[in-house]
CSV table of C-alpha atoms and ligand atoms in Angstrom, one decimal:
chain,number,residue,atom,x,y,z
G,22,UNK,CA,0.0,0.0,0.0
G,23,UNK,CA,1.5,3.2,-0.9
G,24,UNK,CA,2.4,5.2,2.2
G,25,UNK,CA,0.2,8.7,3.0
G,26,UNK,CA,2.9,10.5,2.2
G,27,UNK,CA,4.2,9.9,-1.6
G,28,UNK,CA,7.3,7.9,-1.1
G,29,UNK,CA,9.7,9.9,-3.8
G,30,UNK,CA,12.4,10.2,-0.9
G,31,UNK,CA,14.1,7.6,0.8
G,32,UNK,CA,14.1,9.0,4.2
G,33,UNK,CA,16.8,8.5,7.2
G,34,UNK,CA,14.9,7.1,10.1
G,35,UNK,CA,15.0,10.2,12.5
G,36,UNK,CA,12.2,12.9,13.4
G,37,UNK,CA,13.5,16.3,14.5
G,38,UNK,CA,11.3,18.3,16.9
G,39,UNK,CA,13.4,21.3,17.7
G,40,UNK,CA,16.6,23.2,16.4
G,41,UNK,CA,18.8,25.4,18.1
G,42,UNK,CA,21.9,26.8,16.1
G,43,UNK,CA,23.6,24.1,14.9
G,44,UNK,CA,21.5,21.8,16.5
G,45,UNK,CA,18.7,19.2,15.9
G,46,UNK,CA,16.6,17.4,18.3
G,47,UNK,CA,14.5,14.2,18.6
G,48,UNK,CA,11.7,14.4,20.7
G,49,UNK,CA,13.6,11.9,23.4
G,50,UNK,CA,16.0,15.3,23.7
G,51,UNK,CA,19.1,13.2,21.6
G,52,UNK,CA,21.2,15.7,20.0
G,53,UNK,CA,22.4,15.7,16.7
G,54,UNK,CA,25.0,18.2,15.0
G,55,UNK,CA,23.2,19.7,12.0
G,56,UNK,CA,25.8,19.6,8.7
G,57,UNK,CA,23.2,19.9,6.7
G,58,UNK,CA,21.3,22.7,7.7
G,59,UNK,CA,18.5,21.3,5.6
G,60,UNK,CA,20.4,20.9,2.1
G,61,UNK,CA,22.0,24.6,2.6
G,62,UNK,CA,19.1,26.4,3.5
G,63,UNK,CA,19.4,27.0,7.5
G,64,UNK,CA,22.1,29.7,6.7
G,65,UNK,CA,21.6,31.7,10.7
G,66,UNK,CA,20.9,28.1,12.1
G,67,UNK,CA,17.8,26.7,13.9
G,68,UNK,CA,15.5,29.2,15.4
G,69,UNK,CA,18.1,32.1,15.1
G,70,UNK,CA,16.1,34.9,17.5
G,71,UNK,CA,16.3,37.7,14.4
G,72,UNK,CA,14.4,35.4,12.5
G,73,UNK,CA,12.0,34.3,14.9
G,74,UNK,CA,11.6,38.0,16.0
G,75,UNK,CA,11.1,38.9,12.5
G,76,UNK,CA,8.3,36.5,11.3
G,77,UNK,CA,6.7,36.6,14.7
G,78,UNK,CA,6.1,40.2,14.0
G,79,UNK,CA,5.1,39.7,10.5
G,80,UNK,CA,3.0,37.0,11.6
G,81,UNK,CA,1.2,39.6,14.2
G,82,UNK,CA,0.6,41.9,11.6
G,83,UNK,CA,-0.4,40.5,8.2
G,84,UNK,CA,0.3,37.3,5.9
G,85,UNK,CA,-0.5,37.6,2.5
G,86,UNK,CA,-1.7,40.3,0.2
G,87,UNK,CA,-0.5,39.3,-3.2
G,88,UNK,CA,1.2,40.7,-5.8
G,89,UNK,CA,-1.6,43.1,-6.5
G,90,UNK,CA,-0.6,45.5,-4.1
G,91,UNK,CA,2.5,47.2,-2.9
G,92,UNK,CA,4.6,44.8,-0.1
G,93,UNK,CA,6.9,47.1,1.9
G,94,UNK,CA,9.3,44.3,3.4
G,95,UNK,CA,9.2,43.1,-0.4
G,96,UNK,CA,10.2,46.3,-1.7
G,97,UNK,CA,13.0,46.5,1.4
G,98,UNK,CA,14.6,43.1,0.0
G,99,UNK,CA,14.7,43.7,-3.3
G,100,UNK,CA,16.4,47.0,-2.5
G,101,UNK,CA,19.0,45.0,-0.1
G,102,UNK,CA,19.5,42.6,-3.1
G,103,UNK,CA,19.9,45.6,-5.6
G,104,UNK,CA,22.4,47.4,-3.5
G,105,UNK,CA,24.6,44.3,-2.7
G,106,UNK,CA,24.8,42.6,-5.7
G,107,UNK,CA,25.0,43.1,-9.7
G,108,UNK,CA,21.4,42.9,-9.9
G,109,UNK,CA,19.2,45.8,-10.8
G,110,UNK,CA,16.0,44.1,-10.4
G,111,UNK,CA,14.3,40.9,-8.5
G,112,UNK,CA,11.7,38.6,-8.9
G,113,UNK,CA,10.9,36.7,-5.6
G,114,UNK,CA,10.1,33.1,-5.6
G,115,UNK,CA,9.5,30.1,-3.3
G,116,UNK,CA,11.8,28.2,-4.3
G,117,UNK,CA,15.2,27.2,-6.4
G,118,UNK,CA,13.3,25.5,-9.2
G,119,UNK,CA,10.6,28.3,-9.7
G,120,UNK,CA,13.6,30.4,-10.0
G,121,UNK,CA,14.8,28.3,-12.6
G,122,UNK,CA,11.6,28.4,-14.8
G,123,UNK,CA,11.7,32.7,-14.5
G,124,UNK,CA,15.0,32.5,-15.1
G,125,UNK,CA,14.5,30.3,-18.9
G,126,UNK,CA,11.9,32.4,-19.0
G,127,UNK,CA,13.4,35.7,-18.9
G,128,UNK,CA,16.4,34.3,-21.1
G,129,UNK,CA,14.0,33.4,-23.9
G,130,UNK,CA,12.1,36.3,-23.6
G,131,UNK,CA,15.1,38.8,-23.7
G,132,UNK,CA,16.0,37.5,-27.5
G,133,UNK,CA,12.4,37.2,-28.6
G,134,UNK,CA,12.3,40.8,-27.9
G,135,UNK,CA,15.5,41.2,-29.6
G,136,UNK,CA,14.5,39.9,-32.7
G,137,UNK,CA,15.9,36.6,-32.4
G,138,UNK,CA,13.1,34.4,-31.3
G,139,UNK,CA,15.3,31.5,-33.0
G,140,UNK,CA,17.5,32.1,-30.2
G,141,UNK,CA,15.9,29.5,-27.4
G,142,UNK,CA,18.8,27.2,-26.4
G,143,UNK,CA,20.4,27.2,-23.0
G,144,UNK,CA,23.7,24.7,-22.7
G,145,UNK,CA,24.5,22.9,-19.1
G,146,UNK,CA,26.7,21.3,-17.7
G,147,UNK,CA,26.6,17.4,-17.0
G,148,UNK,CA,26.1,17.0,-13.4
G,149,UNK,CA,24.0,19.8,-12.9
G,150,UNK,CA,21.3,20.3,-10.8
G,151,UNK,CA,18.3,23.4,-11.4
G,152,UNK,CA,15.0,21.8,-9.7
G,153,UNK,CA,12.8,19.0,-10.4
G,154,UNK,CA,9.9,21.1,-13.0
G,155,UNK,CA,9.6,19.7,-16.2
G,156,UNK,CA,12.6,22.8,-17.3
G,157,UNK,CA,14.4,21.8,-14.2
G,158,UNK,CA,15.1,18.5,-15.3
G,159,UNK,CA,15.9,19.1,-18.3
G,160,UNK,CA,18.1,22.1,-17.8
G,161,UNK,CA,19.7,19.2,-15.9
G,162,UNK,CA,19.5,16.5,-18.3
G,163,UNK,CA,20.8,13.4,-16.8
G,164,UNK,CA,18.8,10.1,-17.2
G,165,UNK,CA,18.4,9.6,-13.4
G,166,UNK,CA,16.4,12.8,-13.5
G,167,UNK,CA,14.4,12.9,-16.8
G,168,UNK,CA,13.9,9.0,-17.4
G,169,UNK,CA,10.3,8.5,-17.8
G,170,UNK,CA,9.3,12.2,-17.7
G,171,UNK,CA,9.0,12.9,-21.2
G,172,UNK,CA,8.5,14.7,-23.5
G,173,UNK,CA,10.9,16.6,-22.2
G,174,UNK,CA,11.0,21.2,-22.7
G,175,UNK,CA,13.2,21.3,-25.9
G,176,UNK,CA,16.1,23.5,-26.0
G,177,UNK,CA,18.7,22.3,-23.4
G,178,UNK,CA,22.2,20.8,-24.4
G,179,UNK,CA,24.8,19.7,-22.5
G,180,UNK,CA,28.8,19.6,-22.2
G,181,UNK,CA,31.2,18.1,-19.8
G,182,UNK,CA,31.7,19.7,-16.6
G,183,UNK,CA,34.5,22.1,-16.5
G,184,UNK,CA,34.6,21.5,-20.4
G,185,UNK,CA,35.5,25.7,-21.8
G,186,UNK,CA,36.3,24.2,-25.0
G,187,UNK,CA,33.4,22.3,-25.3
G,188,UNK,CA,31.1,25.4,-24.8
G,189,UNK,CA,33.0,27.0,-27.2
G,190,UNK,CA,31.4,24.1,-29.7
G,191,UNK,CA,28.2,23.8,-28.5
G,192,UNK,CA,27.4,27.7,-29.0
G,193,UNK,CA,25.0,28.1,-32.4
G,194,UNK,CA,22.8,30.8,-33.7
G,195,UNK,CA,20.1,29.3,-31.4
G,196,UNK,CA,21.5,29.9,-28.2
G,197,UNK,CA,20.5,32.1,-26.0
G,198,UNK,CA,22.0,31.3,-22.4
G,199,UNK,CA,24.4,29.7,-20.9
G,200,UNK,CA,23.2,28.2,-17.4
G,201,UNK,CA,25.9,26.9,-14.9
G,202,UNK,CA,26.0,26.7,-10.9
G,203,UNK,CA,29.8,28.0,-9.4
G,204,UNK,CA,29.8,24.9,-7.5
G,205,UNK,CA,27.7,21.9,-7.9
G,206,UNK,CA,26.1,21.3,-4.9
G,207,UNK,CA,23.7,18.0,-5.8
G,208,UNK,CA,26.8,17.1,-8.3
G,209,UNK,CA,28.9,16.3,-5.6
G,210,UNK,CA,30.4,19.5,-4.7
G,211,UNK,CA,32.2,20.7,-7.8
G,212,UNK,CA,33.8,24.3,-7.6
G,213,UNK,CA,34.2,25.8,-10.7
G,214,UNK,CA,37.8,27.5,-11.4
G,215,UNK,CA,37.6,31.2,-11.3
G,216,UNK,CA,39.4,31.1,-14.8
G,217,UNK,CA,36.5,29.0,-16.3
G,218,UNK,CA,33.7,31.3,-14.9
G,219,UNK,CA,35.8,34.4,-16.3
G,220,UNK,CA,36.1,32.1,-19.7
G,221,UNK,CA,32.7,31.7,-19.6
G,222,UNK,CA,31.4,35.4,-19.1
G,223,UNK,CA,34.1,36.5,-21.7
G,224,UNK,CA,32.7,33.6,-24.0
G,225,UNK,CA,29.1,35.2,-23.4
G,226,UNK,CA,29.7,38.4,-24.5
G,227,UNK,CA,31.6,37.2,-27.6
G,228,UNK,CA,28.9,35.4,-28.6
G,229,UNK,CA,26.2,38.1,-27.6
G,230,UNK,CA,24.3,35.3,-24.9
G,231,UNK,CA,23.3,35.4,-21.8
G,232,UNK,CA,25.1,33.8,-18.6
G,233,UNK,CA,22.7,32.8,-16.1
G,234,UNK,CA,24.4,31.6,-12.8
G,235,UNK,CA,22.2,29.5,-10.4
G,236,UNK,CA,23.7,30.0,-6.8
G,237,UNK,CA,20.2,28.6,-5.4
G,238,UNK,CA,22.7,26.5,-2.7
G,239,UNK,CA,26.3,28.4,-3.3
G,240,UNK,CA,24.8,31.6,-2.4
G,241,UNK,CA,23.8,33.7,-0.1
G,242,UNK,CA,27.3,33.6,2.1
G,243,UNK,CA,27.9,29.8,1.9
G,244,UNK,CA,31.1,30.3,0.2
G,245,UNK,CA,32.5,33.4,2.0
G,246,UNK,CA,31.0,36.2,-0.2
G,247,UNK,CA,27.3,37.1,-0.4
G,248,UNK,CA,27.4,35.3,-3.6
G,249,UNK,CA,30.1,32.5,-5.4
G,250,UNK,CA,30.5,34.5,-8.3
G,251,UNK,CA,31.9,37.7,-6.4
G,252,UNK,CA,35.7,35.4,-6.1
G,253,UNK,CA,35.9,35.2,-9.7
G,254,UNK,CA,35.2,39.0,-10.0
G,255,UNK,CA,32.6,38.6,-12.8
G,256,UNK,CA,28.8,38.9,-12.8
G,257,UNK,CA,26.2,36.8,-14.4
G,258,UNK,CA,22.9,38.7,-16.2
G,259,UNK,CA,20.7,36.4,-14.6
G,260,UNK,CA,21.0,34.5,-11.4
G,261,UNK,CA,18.7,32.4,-9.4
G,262,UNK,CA,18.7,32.4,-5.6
G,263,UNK,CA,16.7,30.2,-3.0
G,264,UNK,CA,18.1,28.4,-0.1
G,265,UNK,CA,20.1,30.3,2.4
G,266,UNK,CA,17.9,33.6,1.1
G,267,UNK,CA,14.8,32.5,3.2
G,268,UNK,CA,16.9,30.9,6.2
G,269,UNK,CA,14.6,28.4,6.3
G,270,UNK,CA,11.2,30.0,5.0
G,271,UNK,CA,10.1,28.6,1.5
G,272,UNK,CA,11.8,32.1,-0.4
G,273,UNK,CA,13.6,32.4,-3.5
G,274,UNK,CA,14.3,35.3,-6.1
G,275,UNK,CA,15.8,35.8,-10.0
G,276,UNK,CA,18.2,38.6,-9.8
G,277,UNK,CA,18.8,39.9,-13.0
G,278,UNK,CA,20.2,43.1,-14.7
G,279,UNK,CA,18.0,46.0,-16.2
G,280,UNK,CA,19.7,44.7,-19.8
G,281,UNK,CA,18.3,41.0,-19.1
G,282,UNK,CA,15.4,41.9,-17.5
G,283,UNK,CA,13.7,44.6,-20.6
G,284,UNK,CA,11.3,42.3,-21.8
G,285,UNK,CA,9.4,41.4,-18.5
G,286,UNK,CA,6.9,43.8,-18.0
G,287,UNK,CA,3.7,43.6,-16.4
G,288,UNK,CA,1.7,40.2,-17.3
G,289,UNK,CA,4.9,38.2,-18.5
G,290,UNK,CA,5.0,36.3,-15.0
G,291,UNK,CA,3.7,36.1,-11.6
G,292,UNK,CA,3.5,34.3,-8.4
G,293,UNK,CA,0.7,33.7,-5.8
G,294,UNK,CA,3.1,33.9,-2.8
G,295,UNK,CA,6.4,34.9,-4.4
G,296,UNK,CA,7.3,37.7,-2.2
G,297,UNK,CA,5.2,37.7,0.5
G,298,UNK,CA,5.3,39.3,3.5
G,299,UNK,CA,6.2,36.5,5.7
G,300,UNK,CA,8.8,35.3,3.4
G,301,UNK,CA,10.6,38.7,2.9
G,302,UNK,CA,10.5,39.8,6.2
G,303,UNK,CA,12.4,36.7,7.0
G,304,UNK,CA,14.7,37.5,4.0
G,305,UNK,CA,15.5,41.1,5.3
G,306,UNK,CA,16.7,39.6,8.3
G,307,UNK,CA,19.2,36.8,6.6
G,308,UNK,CA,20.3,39.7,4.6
G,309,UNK,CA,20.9,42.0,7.5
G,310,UNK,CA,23.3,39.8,9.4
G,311,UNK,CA,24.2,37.5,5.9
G,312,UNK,CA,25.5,40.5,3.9
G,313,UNK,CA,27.9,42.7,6.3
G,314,UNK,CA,32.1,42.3,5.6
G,315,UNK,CA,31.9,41.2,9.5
G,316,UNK,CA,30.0,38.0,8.8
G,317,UNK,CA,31.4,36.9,5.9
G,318,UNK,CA,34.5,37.1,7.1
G,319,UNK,CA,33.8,35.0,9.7
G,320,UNK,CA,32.3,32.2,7.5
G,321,UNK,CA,36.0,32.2,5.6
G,322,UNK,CA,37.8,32.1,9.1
G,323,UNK,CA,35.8,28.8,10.2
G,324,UNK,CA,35.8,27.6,6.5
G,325,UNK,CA,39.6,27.3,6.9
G,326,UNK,CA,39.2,26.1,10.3
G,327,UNK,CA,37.0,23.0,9.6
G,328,UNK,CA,38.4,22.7,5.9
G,329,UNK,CA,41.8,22.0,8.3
G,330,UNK,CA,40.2,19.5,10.5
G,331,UNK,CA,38.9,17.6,7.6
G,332,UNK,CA,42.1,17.3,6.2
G,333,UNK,CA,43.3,15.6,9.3
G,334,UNK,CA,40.0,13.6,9.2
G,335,UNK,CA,41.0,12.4,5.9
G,336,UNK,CA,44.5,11.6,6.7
G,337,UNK,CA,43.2,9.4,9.4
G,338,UNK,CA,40.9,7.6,7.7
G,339,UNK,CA,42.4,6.5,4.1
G,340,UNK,CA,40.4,3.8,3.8
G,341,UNK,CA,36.8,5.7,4.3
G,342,UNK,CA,37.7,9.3,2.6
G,343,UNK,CA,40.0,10.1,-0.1
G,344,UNK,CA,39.8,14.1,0.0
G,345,UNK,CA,38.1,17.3,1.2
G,346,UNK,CA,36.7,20.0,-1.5
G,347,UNK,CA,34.5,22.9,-1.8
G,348,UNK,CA,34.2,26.2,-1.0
G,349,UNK,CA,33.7,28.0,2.1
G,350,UNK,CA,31.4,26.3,4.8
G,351,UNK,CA,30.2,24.5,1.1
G,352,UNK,CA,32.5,21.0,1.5
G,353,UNK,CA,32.5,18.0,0.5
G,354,UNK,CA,34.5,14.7,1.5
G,355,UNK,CA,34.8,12.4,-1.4
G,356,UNK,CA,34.8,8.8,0.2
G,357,UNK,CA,36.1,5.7,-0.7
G,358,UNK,CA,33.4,3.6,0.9
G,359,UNK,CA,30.2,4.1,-0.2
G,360,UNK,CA,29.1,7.8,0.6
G,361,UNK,CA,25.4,6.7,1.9
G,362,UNK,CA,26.6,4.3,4.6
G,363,UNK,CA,29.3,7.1,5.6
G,364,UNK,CA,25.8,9.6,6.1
G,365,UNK,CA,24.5,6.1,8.2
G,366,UNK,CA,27.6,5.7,10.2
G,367,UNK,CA,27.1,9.9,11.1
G,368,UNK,CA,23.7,9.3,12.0
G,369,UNK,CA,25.0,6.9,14.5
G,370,UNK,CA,27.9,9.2,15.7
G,371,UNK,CA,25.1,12.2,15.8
G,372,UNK,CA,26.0,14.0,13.3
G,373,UNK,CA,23.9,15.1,10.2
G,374,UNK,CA,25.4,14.8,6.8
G,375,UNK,CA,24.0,14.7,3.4
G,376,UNK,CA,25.0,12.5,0.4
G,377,UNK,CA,26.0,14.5,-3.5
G,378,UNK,CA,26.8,12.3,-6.4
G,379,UNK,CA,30.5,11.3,-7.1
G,380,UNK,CA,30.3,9.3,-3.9
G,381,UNK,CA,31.0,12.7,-1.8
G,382,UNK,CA,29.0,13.7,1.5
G,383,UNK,CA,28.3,17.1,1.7
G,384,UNK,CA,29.4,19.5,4.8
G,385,UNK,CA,26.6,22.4,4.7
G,386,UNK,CA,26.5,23.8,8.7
G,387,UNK,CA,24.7,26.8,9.6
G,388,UNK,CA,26.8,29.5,8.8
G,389,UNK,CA,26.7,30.3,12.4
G,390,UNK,CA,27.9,27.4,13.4
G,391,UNK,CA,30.7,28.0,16.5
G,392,UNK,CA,34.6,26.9,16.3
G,393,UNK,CA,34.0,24.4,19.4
G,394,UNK,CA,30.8,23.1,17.3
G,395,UNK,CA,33.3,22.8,14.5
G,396,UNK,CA,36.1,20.6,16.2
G,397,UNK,CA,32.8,18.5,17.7
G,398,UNK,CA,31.6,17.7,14.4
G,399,UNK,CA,34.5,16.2,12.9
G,400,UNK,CA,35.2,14.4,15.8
G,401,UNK,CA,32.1,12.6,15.5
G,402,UNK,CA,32.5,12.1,11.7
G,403,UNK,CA,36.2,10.5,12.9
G,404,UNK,CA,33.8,8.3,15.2
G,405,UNK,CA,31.6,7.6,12.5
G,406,UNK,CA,34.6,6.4,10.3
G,407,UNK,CA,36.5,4.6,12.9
G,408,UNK,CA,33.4,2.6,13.1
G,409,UNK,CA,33.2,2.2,9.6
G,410,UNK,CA,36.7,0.6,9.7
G,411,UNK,CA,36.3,-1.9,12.6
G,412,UNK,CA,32.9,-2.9,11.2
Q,21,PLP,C1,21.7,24.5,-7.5
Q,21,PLP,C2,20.3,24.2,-7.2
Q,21,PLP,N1,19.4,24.7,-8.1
Q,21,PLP,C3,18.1,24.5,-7.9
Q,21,PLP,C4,17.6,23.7,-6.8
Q,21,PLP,C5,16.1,23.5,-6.7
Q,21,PLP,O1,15.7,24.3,-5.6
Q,21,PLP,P1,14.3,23.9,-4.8
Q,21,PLP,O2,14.5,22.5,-4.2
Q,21,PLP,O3,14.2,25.0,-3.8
Q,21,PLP,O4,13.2,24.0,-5.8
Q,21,PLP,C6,18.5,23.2,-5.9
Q,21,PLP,C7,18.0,22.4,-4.8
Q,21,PLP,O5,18.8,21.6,-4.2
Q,21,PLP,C8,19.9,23.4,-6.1
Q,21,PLP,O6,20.8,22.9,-5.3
């Protein structure tokens, strides 16, 4: 019989009935160190008090309008996201994937009004991952994803990861975008160079397309600047953010510049909730604390910290990992065992991990996450692996 709740996820045999920083708890009051932070989403932790304070207060004053009227703490965030980034305008959504479809969307639309309509064609990488809509998957392409989910939206290609040259190729009169994420999250934590995303912005205006960057998990601080592409000292036309934007409230936005953005004018998309007050007044107060030199700072100096201590983790345990990558408080461990019974052996030890393709666990704390947390994490991922070993 098929369970009450549509069985698409094979879920980890724990309930969480409270959160506190970088903490989860079951209901019998067992503690568990939260490297997850909900697949990058939990950027100020578990019930963070400026985020409580902030949607309690919203929540005492008004829900929902719509989009028909005038939402001040919308307005507020989009003017945050305006003055921090390369973004002159923003379109809130719910989610990473709806971020994706405005973001095709808004591609497509910008060479239709140019006169090209024939330009329609967005080229991915392999490994990618953009959401699980019917443009989702197949901005993502691979079978796992799309298998029995056709047909599938025309106009998506894809090239090698890291692959400039085969870009290069790929790029015809009918493209109009090309759609990359600085590091794979879902793909097994996969930074791109800073070369190849300054090759790739160069190779978009030589061709006259657009570059869309999806930071819906590299964003919003994770890697030590507000956004991944600020270390390669470039800027996308489009980008879509979710995740870390909302803290933990269903939010997400398409950032885009004024150039990209021309052909979206009033009727050419919409949202029910996208942008609503609950949502953005959460969003103003990741982006108060998220976006300040102070904080980011501090996310690079325990980045280095635990990206240390998982080096010595590694070194210790050559049998379970084989190296430590990623960016920021973004890392991954690639394993030599089998990455899902690493995530097991964690659950054991009390500490929270998620799996990524390429056999890699994925190390997403809070961002707020404390230097003695740190140091207790990874000594319960080296108990986790010294299980592994004697098992
Ligand atoms: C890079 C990236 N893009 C898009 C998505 C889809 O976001 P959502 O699950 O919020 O729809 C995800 C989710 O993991 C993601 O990691």
């Amino acid at each position: 019989m098929i369970p009450s709740i549509l069985p698409t996820y094979n879920r980890a045999p724990l309930s969480f009935v409270k959160g506190e920083g970088a903490w989860l708890i079951e209901a019998d009051g067992q503690r568990f160190l939260d490297l997850g932070a909900g697949i990058a989403v939990n950027a100020m932790g578990h019930a963070h008090p400026a985020l409580v304070a902030a949607l309690t207060e919203q929540a005492g004053k008004l829900w929902h309008t719509s989009n028909l009227y005038q939402i001040p703490a919308q307005q507020e965030l989009a003017d945050r996201l305006v003055e921090a980034t390369f973004a002159d305008t923003v379109f809130f959504t719910n989610s990473g994937t709806e971020s994706c479809e405005l973001a095709v969307k808004m591609a497509r639309k910008f060479f239709h009004d140019a006169g090209q309509p024939e330009r329609t064609d967005i080229i991915a990488f392999e490994g990618a991952f953009h959401g699980r809509s019917s443009a989702g998957i197949a901005a993502a392409g691979s079978e796992k994803m799309t298998k029995g989910f056709g047909p599938l939206l025309p106009g998506f290609k894809h090239v090698p990861w890291g692959d400039h040259d085969a870009f290069h190729a790929a790029i015809d009169d009918n493209t109009a975008a090309i759609l990359i994420e600085p590091v794979q999250g879902e793909g097994g934590i996969r930074p791109l160079p800073d070369q190849c995303l300054r090759g790739l912005r160069d190779l978009c205006d030589e061709r006259g397309i657009l570059l869309i960057l999806d930071e819906v998990q590299c964003g919003v601080g994770r890697t030590g600047r507000l956004f991944a592409h600020e270390w390669a000292g470039v800027t996308p036309d489009i980008m879509m953010v979710a995740k870390g934007i909302g803290g933990g409230f269903p939010l997400g936005a398409v950032l885009a510049t004024e150039r990209a953005a021309t052909g979206m004018g009033a009727g050419t998309h919409g949202s029910t909730y996208g942008g609503n007050p609950l949502g953005c007044a959460v969003g103003c107060a990741v982006m108060e604390h998220v976006a300040t030199p102070e904080f980011l700072a501090e996310v690079n100096r325990k980045a280095g910290l635990m990206r240390q201590r998982l080096e010595g983790l590694v070194a210790a345990h050559p049998d379970i990992f084989t190296g430590v990558r990623g960016l920021g408080l973004m890392l991954g461990l690639k394993c030599k065992t089998t990455n899902t019974d690493v995530v097991k052996a964690g659950y054991d030890a009390l500490v929270a991990t998620v799996p990524a393709a390429d056999n890699v666990i994925r190390l997403l704390p809070p961002l707020t996450i404390t230097d003695a947390e740190i140091a207790e994490a990874v000594t319960r991922l080296d108990a986790a692996a010294t299980a592994l070993e004697t098992a």
